JSON list of C-alpha atoms in Angstrom, two decimals:
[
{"chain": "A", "resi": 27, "resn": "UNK", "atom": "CA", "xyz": [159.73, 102.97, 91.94]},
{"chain": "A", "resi": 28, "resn": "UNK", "atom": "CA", "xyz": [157.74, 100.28, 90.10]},
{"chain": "A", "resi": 29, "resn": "UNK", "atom": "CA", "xyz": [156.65, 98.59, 93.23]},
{"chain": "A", "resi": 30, "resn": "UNK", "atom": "CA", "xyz": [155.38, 102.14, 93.95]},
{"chain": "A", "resi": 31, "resn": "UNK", "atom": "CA", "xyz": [153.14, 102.45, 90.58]},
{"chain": "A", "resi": 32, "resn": "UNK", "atom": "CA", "xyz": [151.99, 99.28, 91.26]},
{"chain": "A", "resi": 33, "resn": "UNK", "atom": "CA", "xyz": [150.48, 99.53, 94.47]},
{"chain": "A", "resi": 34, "resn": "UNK", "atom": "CA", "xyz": [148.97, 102.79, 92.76]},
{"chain": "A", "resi": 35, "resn": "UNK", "atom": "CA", "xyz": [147.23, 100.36, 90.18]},
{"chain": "A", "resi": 36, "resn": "UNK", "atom": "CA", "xyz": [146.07, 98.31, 92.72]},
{"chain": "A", "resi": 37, "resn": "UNK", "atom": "CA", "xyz": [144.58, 100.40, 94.86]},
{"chain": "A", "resi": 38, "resn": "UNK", "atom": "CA", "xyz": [143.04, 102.57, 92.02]},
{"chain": "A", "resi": 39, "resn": "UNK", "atom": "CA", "xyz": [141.42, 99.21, 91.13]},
{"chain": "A", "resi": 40, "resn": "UNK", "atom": "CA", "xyz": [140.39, 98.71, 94.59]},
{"chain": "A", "resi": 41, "resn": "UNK", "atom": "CA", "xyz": [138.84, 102.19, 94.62]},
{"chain": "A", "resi": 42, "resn": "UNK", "atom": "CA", "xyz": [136.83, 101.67, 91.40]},
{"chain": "A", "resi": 43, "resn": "UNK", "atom": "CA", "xyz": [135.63, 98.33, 92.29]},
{"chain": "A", "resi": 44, "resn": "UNK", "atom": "CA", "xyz": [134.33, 99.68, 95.71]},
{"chain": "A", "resi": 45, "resn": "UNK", "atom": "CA", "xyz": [132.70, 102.78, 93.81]},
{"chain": "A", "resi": 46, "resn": "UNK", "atom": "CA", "xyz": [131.05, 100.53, 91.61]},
{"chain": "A", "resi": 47, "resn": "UNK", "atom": "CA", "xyz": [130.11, 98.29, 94.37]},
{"chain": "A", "resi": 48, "resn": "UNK", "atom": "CA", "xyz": [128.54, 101.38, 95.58]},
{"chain": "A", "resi": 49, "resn": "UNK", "atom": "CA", "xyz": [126.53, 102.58, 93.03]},
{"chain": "A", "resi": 50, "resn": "UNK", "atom": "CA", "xyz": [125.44, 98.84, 92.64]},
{"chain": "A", "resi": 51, "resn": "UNK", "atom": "CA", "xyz": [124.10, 98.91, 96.12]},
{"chain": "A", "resi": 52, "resn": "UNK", "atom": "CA", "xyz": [122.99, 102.57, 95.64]},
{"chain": "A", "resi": 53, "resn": "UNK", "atom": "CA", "xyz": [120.72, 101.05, 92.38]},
{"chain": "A", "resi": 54, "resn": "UNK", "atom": "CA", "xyz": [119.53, 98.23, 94.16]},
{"chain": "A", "resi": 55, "resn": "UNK", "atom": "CA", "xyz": [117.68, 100.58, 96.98]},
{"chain": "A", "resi": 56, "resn": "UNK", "atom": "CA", "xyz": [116.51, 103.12, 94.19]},
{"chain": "A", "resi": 57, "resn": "UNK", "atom": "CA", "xyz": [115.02, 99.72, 92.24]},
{"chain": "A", "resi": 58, "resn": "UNK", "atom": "CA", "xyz": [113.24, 98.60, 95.81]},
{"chain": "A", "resi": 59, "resn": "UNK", "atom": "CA", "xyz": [112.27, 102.00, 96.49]},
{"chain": "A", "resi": 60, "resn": "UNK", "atom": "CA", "xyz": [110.60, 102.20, 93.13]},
{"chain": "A", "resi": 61, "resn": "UNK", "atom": "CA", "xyz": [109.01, 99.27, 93.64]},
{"chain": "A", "resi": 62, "resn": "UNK", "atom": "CA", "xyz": [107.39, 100.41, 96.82]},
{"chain": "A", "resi": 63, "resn": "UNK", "atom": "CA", "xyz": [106.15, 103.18, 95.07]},
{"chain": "A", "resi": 64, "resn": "UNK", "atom": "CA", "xyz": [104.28, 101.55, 92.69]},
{"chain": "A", "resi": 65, "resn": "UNK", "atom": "CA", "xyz": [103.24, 99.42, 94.99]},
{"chain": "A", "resi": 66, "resn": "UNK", "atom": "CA", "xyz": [101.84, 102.28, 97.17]},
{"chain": "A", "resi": 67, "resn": "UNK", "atom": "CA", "xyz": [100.34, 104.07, 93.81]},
{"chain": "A", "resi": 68, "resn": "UNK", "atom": "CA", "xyz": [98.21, 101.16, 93.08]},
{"chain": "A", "resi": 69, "resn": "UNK", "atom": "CA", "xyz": [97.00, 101.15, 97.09]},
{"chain": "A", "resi": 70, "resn": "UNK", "atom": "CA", "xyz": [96.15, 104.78, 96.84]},
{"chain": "A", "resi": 71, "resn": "UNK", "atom": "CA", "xyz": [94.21, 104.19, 93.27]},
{"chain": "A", "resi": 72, "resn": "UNK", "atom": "CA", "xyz": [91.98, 101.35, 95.29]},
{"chain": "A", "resi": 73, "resn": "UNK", "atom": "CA", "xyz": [91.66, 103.65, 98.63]},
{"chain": "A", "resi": 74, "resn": "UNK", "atom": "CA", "xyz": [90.18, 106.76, 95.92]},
{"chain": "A", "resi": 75, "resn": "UNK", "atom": "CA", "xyz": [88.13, 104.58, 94.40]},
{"chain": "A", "resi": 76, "resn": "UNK", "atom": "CA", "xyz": [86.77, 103.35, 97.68]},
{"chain": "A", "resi": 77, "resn": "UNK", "atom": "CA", "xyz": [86.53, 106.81, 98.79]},
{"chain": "A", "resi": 78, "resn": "UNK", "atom": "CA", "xyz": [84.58, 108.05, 95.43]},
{"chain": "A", "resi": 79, "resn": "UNK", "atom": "CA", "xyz": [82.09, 105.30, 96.16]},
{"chain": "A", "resi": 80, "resn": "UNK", "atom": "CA", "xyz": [80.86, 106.83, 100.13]},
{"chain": "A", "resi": 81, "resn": "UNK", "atom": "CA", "xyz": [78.80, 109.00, 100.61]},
{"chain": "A", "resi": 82, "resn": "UNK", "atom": "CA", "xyz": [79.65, 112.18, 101.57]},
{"chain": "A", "resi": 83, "resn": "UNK", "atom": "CA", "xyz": [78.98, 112.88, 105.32]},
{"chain": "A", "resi": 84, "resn": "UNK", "atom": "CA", "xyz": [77.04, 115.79, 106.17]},
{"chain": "A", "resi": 85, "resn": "UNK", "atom": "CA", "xyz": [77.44, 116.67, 109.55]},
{"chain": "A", "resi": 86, "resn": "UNK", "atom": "CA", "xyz": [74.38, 119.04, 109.83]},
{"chain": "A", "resi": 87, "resn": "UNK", "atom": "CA", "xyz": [72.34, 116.24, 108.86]},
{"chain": "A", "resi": 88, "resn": "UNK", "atom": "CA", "xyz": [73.51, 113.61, 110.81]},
{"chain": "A", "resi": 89, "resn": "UNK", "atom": "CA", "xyz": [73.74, 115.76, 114.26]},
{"chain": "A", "resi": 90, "resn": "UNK", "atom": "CA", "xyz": [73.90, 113.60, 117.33]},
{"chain": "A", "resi": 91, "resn": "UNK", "atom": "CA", "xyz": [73.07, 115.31, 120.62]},
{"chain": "A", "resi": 92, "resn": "UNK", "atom": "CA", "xyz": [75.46, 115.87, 123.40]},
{"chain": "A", "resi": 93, "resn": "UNK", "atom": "CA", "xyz": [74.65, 113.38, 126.54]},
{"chain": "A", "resi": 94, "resn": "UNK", "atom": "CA", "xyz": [76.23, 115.09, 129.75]},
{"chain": "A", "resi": 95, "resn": "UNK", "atom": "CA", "xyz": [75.28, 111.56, 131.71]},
{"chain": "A", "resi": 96, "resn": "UNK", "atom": "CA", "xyz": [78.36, 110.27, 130.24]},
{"chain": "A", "resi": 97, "resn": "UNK", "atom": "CA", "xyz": [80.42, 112.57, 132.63]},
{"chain": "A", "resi": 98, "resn": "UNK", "atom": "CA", "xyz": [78.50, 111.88, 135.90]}
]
């Protein structure tokens, strides 16, 4: 029976260490993941910026004609 409760022990340490192996993995992708999005945040802060800066298109103004020769 003791051989029994031991092999319990051991594999209920064997289960926690893989769980916390786990959630140590888990964290390291939720760190990397948050570090893309910051990453991406401060891209998309530069591309609005960039964008604020153009001006805006009109297309009424800045009508090009149709040229049918390009189909012949």
């Amino acid at each position: 029976m003791k051989s029994l409760i031991k092999l319990d022990k051991i594999q209920s340490g064997s289960y926690l260490t893989n769980e916390i192996v786990k959630l140590k993995n888990q964290l390291y992708a939720f760190e990397e993941r948050q570090e893309k999005a910051a990453k991406y945040l401060t891209e998309l802060e530069w591309l609005s910026n960039e964008l604020k800066d153009m001006p805006e298109f009109d297309p009424l103004k800045h009508l090009i004609a149709f040229r049918a020769d390009i189909f012949e």
